[in-house]
Short mmCIF file of C-alpha atoms and ligand atoms in Angstrom, two decimals:
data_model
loop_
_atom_site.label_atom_id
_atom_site.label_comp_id
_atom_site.label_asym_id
_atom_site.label_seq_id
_atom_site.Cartn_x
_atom_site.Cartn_y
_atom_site.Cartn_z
CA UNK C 1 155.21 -34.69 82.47
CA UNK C 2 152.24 -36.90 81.70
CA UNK C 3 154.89 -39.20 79.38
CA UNK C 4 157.92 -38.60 81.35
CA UNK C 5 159.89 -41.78 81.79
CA UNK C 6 161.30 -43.13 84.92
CA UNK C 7 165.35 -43.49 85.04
CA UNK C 8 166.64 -46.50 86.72
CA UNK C 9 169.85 -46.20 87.51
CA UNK C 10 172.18 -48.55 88.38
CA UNK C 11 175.94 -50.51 87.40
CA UNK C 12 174.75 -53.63 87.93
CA UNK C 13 172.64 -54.86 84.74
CA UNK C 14 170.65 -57.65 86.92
CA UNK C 15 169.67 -55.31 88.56
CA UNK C 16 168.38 -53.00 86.22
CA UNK C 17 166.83 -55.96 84.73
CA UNK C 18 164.51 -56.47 87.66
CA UNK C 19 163.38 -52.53 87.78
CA UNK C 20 162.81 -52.89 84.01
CA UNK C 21 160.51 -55.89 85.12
CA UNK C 22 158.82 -54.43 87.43
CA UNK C 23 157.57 -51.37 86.25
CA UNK C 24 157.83 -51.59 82.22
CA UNK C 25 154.25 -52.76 82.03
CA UNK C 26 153.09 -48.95 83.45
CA UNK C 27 156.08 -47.01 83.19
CA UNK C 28 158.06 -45.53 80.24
CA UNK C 29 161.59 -46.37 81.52
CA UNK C 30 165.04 -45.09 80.51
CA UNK C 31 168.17 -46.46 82.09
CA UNK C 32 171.73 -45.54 82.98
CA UNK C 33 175.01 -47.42 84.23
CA UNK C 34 176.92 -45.05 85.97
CA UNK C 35 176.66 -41.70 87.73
CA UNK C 36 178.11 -39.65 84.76
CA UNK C 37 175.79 -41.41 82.39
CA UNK C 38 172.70 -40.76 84.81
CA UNK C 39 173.44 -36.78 84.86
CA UNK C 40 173.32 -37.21 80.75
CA UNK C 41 170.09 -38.95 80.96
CA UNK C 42 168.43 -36.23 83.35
CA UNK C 43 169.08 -33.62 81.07
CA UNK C 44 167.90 -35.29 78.07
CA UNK C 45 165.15 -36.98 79.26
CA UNK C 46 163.39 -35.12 82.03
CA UNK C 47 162.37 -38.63 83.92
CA UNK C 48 159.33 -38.07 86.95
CA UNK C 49 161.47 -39.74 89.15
CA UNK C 50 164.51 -41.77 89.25
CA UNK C 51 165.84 -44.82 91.27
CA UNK C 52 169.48 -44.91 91.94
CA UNK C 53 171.60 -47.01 92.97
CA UNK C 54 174.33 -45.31 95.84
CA UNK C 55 177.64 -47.30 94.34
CA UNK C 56 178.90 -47.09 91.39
CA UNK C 57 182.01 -46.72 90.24
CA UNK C 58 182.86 -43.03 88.71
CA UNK C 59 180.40 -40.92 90.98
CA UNK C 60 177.87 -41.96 94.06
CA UNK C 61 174.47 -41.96 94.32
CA UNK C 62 174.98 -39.24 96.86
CA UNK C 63 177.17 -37.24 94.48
CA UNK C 64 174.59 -37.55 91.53
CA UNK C 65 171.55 -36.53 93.83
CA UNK C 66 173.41 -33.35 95.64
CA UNK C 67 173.80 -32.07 92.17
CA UNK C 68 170.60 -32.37 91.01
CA UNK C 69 169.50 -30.73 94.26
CA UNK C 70 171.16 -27.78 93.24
CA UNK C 71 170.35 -27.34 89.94
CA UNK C 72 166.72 -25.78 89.60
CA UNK C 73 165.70 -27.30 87.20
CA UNK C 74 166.48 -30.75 88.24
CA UNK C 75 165.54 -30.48 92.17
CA UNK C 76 161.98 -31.47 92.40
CA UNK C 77 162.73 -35.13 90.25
CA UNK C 78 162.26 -37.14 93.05
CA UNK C 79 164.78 -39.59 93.76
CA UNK C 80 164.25 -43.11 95.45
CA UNK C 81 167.53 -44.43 96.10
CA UNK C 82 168.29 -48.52 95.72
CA UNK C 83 170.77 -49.69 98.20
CA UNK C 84 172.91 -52.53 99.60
CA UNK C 85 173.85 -50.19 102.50
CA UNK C 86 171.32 -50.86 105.36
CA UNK C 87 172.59 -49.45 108.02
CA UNK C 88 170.43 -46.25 109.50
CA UNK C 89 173.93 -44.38 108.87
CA UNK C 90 173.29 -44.53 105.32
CA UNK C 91 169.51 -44.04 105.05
CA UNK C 92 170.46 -40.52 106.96
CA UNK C 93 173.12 -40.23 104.04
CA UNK C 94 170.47 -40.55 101.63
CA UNK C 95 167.90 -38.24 102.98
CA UNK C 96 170.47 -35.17 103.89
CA UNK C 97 171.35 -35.43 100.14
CA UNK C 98 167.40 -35.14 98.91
CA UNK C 99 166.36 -38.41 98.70
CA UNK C 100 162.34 -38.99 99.42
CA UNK C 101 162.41 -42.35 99.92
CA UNK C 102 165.12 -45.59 99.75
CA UNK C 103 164.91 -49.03 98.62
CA UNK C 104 167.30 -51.51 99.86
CA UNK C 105 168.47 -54.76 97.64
CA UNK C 106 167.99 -57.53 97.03
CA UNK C 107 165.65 -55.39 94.88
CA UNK C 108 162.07 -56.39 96.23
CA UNK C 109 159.31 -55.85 93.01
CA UNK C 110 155.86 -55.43 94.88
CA UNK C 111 157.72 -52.96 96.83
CA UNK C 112 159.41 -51.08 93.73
CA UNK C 113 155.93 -50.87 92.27
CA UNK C 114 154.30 -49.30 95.76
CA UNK C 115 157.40 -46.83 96.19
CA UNK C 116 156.90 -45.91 92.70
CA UNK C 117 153.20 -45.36 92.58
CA UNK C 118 153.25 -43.11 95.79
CA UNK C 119 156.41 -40.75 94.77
CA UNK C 120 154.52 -40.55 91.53
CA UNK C 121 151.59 -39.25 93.46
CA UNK C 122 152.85 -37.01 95.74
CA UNK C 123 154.16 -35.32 92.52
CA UNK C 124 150.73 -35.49 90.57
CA UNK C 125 148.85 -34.17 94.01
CA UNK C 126 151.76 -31.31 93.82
CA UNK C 127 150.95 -30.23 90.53
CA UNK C 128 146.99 -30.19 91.18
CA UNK C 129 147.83 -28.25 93.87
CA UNK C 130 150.10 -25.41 92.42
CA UNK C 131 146.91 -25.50 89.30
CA UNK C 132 144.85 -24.90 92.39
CA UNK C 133 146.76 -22.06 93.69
CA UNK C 134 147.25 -20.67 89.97
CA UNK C 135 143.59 -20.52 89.76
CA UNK C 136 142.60 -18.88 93.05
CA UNK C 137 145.09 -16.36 91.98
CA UNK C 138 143.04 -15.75 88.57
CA UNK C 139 139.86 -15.69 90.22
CA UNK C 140 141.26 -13.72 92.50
CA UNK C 141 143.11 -11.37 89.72
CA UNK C 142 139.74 -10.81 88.48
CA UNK C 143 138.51 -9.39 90.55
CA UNK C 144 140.64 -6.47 90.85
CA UNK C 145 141.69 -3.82 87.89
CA UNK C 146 144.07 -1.93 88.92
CA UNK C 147 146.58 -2.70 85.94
CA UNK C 148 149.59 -2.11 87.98
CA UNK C 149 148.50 -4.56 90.70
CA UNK C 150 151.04 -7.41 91.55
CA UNK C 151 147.76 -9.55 93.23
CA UNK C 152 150.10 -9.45 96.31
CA UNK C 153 147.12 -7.41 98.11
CA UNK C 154 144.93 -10.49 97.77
CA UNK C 155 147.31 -12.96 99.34
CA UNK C 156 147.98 -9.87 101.96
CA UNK C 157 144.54 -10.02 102.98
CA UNK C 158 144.13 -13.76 103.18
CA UNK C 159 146.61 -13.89 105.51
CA UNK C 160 145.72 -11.48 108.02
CA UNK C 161 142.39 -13.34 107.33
CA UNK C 162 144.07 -16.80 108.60
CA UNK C 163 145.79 -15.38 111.31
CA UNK C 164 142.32 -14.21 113.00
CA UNK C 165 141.08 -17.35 112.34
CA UNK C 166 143.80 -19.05 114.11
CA UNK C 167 143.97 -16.53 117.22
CA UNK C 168 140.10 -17.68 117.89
CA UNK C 169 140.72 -21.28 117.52
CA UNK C 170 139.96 -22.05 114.09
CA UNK C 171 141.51 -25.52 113.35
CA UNK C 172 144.11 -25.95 111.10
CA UNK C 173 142.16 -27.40 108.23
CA UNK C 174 139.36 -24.74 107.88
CA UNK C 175 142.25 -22.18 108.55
CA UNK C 176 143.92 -22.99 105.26
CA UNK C 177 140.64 -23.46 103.57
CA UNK C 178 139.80 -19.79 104.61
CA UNK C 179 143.22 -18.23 103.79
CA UNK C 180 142.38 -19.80 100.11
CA UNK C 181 139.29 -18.56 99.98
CA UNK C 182 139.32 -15.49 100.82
CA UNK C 183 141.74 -14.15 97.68
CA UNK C 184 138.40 -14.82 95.69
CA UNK C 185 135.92 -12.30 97.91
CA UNK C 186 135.85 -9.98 95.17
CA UNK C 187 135.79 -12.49 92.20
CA UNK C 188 132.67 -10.59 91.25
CA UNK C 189 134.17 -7.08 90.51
CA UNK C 190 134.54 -9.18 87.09
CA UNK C 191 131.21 -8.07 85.78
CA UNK C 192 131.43 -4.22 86.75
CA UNK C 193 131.85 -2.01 83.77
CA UNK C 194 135.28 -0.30 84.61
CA UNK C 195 134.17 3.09 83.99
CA UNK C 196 132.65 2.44 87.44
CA UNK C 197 136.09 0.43 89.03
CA UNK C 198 138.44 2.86 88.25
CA UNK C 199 135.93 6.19 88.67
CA UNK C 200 138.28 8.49 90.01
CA UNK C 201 135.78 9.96 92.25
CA UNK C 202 132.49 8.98 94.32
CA UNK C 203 130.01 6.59 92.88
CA UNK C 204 126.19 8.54 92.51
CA UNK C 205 123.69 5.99 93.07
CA UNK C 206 123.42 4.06 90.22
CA UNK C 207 126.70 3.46 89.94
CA UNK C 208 126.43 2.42 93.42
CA UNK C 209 123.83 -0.10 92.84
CA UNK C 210 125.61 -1.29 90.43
CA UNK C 211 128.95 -2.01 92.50
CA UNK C 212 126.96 -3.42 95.33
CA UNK C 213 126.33 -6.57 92.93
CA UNK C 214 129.58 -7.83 93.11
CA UNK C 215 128.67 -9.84 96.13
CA UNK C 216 126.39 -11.01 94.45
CA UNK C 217 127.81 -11.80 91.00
CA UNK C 218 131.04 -13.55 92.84
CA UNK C 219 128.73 -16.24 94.85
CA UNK C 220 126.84 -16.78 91.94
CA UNK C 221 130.51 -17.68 90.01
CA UNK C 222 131.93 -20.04 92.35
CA UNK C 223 129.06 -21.81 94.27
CA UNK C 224 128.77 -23.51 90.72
CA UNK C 225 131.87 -25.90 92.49
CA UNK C 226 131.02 -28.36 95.33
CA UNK C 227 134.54 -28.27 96.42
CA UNK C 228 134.63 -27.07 99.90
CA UNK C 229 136.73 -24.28 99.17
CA UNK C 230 134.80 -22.60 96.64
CA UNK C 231 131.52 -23.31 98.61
CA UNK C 232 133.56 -21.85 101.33
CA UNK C 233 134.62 -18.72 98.93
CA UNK C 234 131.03 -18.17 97.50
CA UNK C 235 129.78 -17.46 101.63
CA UNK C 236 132.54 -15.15 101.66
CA UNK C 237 131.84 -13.09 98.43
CA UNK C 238 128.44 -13.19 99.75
CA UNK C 239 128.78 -11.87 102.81
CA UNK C 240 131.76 -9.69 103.15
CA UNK C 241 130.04 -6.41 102.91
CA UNK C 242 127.50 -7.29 105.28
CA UNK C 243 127.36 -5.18 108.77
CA UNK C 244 127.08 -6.07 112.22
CA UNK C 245 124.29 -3.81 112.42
CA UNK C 246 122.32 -4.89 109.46
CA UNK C 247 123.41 -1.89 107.01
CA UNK C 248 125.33 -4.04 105.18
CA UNK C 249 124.37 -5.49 101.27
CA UNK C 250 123.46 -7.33 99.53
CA UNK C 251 121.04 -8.77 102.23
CA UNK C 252 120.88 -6.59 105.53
CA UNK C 253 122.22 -9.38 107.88
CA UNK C 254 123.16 -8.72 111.13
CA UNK C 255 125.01 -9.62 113.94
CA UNK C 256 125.67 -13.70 114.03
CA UNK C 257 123.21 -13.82 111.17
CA UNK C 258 126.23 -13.20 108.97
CA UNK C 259 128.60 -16.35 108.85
CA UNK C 260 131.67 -15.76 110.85
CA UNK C 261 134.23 -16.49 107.39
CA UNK C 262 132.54 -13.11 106.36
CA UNK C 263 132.95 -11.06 109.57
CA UNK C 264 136.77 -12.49 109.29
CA UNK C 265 137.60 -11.32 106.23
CA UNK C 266 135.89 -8.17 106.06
CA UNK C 267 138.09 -6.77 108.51
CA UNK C 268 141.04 -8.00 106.80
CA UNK C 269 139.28 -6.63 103.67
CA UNK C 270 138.78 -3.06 104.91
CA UNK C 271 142.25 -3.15 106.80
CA UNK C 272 144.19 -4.05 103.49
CA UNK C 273 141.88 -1.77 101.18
CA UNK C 274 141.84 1.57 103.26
CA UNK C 275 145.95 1.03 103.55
CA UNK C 276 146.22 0.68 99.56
CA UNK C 277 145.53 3.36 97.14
CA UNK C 278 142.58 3.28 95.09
CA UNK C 279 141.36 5.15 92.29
CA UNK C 280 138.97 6.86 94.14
CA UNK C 281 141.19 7.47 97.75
CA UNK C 282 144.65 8.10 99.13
CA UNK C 283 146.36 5.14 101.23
CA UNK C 284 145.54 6.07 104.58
CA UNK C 285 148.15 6.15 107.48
CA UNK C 286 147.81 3.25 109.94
CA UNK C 287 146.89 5.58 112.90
CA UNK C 288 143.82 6.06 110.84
CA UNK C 289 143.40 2.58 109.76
CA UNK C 290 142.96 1.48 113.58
CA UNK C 291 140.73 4.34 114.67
CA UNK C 292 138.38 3.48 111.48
CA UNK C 293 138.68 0.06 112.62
CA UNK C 294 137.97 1.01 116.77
CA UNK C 295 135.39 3.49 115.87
CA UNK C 296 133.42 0.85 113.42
CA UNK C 297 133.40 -2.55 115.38
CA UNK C 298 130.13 -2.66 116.36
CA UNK C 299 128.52 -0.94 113.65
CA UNK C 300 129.96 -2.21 110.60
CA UNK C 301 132.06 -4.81 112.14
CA UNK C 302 132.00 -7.47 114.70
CA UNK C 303 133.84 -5.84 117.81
CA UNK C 304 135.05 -9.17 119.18
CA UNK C 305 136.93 -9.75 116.21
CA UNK C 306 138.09 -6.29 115.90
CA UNK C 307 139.21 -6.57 119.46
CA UNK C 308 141.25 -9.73 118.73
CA UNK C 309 142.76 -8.02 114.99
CA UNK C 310 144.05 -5.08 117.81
CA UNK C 311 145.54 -7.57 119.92
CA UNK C 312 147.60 -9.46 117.32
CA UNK C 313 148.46 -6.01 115.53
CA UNK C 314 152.06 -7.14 115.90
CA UNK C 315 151.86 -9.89 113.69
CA UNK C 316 149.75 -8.03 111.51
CA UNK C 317 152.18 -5.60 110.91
CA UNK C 318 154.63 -8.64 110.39
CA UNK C 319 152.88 -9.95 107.18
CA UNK C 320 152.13 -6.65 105.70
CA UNK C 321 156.00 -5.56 106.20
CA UNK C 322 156.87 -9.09 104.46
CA UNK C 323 154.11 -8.68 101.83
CA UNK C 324 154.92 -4.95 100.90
CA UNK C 325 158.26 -5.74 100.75
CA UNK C 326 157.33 -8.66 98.29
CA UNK C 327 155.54 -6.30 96.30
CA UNK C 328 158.12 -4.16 95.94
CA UNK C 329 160.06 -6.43 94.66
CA UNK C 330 157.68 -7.12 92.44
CA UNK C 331 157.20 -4.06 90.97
CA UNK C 332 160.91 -3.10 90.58
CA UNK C 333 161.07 -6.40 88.86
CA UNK C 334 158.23 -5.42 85.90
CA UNK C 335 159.56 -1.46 85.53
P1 LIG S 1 137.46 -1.79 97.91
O1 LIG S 1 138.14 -0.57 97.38
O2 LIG S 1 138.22 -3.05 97.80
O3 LIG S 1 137.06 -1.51 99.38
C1 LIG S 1 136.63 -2.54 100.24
C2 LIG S 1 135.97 -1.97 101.47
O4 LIG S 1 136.92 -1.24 102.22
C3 LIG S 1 134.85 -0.97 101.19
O5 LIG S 1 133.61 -1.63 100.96
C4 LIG S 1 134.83 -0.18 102.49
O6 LIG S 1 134.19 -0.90 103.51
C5 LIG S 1 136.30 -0.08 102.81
N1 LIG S 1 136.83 1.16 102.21
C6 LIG S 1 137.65 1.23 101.12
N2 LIG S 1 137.95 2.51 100.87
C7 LIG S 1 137.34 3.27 101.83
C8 LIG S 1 137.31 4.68 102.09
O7 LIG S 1 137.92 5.53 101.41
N3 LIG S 1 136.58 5.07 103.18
C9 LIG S 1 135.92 4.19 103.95
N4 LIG S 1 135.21 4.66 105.00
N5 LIG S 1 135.92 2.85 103.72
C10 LIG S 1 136.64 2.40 102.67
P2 LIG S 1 132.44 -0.86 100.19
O8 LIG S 1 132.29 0.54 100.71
O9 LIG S 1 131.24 -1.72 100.24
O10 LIG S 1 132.95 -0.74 98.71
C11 LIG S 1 133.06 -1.88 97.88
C12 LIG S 1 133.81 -1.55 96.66
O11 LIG S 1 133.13 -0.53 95.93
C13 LIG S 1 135.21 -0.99 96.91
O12 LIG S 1 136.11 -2.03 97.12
C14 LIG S 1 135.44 -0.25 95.60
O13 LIG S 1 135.83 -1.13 94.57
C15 LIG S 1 134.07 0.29 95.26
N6 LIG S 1 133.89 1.66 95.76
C16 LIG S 1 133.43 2.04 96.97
N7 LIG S 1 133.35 3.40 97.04
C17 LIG S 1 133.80 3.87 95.87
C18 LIG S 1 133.97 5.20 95.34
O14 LIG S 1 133.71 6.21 95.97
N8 LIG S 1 134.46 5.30 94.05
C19 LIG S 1 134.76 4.19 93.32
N9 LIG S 1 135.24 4.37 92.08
N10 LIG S 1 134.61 2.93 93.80
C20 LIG S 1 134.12 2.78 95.05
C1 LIG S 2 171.34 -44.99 101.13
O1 LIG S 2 172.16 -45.18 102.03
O2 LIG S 2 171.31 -45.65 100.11
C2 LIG S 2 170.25 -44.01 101.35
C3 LIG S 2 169.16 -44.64 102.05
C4 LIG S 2 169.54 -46.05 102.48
O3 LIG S 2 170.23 -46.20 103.45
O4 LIG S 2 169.16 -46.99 101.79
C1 LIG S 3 143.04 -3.41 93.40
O1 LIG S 3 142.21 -3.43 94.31
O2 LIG S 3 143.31 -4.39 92.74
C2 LIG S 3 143.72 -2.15 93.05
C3 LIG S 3 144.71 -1.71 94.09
C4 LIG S 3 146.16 -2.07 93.78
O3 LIG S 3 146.54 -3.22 93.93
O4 LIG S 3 146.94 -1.16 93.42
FE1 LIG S 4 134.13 -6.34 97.94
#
């Protein structure tokens, strides 16, 4: 990816001529001369984007970019398109076939350079973003031992988290922040001997101690990053097993005292972890779920959340059908 060339293509050789100028100082470039010969050079050399031209003689631009559209492993090479057509007709043309952007000739080089440099980013800022969601999902995976676990519970959770957070007026921003956060409450569960994870039956009270560290252990692993999202995840691994009433651990808070990230998510978290099986307890029916819930707000949890969770139960119920239907798929998929 790092090396991948750019492929200019285009029947006209001045005009491949001026590309070549324009970006050979900071590009690796590869070029092609007609639609037929651009499909060739896709597949052999795997360019980060390409510019192409709409006419040429055997097959269109249009043509040549609807079929790498469809192919999956040719869709996301973005494609600029370089154009004689000006007319908003065509620039609708070009963007219905997958186009991100269009340059019209006579080929302009300050603005071949800028067109390039952004498409280039927006890829590079995709990548860093899917190695950002890969590892929240290892944190995340962590966290958890169950070895038959898809990590579709985490995700689960996260968004029922987001969805409270949006129902009270959360903005947009810190919504997403949360909903990636929150996979990585339990992060800590990565230094708990197993023997006590997957006990079978009740903890005595050394094991307990013992478990109770995981908030501990997970805010001590990711407040090492300044990034707002981990600072954001190390208050939640913190605090999630705090209790409105101050029974909670690893520090007694109560009430406001414990931040509201934490309230939010430990009603998602005790929602989504009395409906799973564990080794230690049967899934439990929803009926029960919301009585636990009702009969708890207040001691263990914050009762205006709870209140709110009730009243958007419907969409709840929406993501969990979507996610358990995920995971089944998911499952079928590795038996
Ligand atoms: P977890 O299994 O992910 O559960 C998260 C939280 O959901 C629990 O936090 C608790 O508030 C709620 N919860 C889960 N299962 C039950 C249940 O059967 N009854 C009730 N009333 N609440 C439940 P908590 O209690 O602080 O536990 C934290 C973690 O400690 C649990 O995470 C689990 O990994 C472990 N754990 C708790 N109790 C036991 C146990 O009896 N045996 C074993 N092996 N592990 C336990
Ligand atoms: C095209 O028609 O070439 C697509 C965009 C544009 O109009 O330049
Ligand atoms: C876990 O909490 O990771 C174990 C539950 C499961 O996903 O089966
Ligand atoms: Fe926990």
């Amino acid at each position: 990816m790092i090396n991948s060339p750019i492929l200019c293509a285009d029947d006209e050789p001045y005009n491949l001529g001026i590309l070549r100028m324009a970006l050979k100082e900071h590009h690796p470039l590869v070029f092609s001369r007609s639609g037929q010969e651009t499909l060739y050079a896709v597949a052999k050399h795997r360019p980060a984007l390409i510019l192409l031209d709409v006419q040429m003689p055997d097959m269109d631009g249009y043509e040549v970019c609807r079929r790498l559209k469809r192919d999956a492993d040719t869709e996301n090479i973005p494609v600029i398109f370089v154009t004689g057509m000006t007319q908003e007709i065509d620039e609708k043309a070009g963007f219905e076939v997958g186009a991100v952007d269009y340059i019209t000739k006579p080929i302009s080089v300050p603005i071949v350079q800028a067109r390039v440099q952004t498409h280039l980013s927006l890829v590079r800022a995709d990548r860093l973003k899917e190695s950002y969601h890969d590892a929240i999902h290892m944190l995340g995976k962590a966290g958890h031992y169950n070895d038959t676990d898809t990590g579709v519970h985490i995700w689960r959770m996260a968004a029922y988290s987001r969805v409270l957070a949006e129902t009270i007026g959360w903005d947009m921003e810190r919504c997403n922040l949360l909903e990636l956060a929150a996979p990585m409450h339990d992060t800590g569960k990565i230094g708990i001997p197993d023997a006590i994870l997957k006990k079978p039956g009740k903890l005595d009270q050394e094991e307990w101690k013992i478990m109770k560290s995981h908030s501990s252990i997970g805010h001590g692993i990711l407040k090492q990053s300044k990034a707002p999202l981990f600072q954001l995840a190390a208050e939640i691994a913190l605090n999630h097993h705090e209790k409105w009433d101050g029974t909670g651990y690893p520090n007694g808070l109560s009430a406001m005292e414990i931040p509201e990230s934490a309230r939010i998510v430990a009603i998602a978290d005790v929602f989504d972890a009395l409906s799973m099986k564990r080794p230690y307890k049967e899934a439990w029916s929803l009926a029960k779920i919301q009585d636990y819930l009702n009969e708890n707000a207040g001691s263990h949890l914050d009762s205006q959340l709870v209140e709110v969770f009730m009243d958007i139960m419907p969409t709840i119920l929406e993501i969990k059908a979507n996610w358990d239907a995920r995971e089944l798929a998911l499952v079928e998929n590795f038996s």
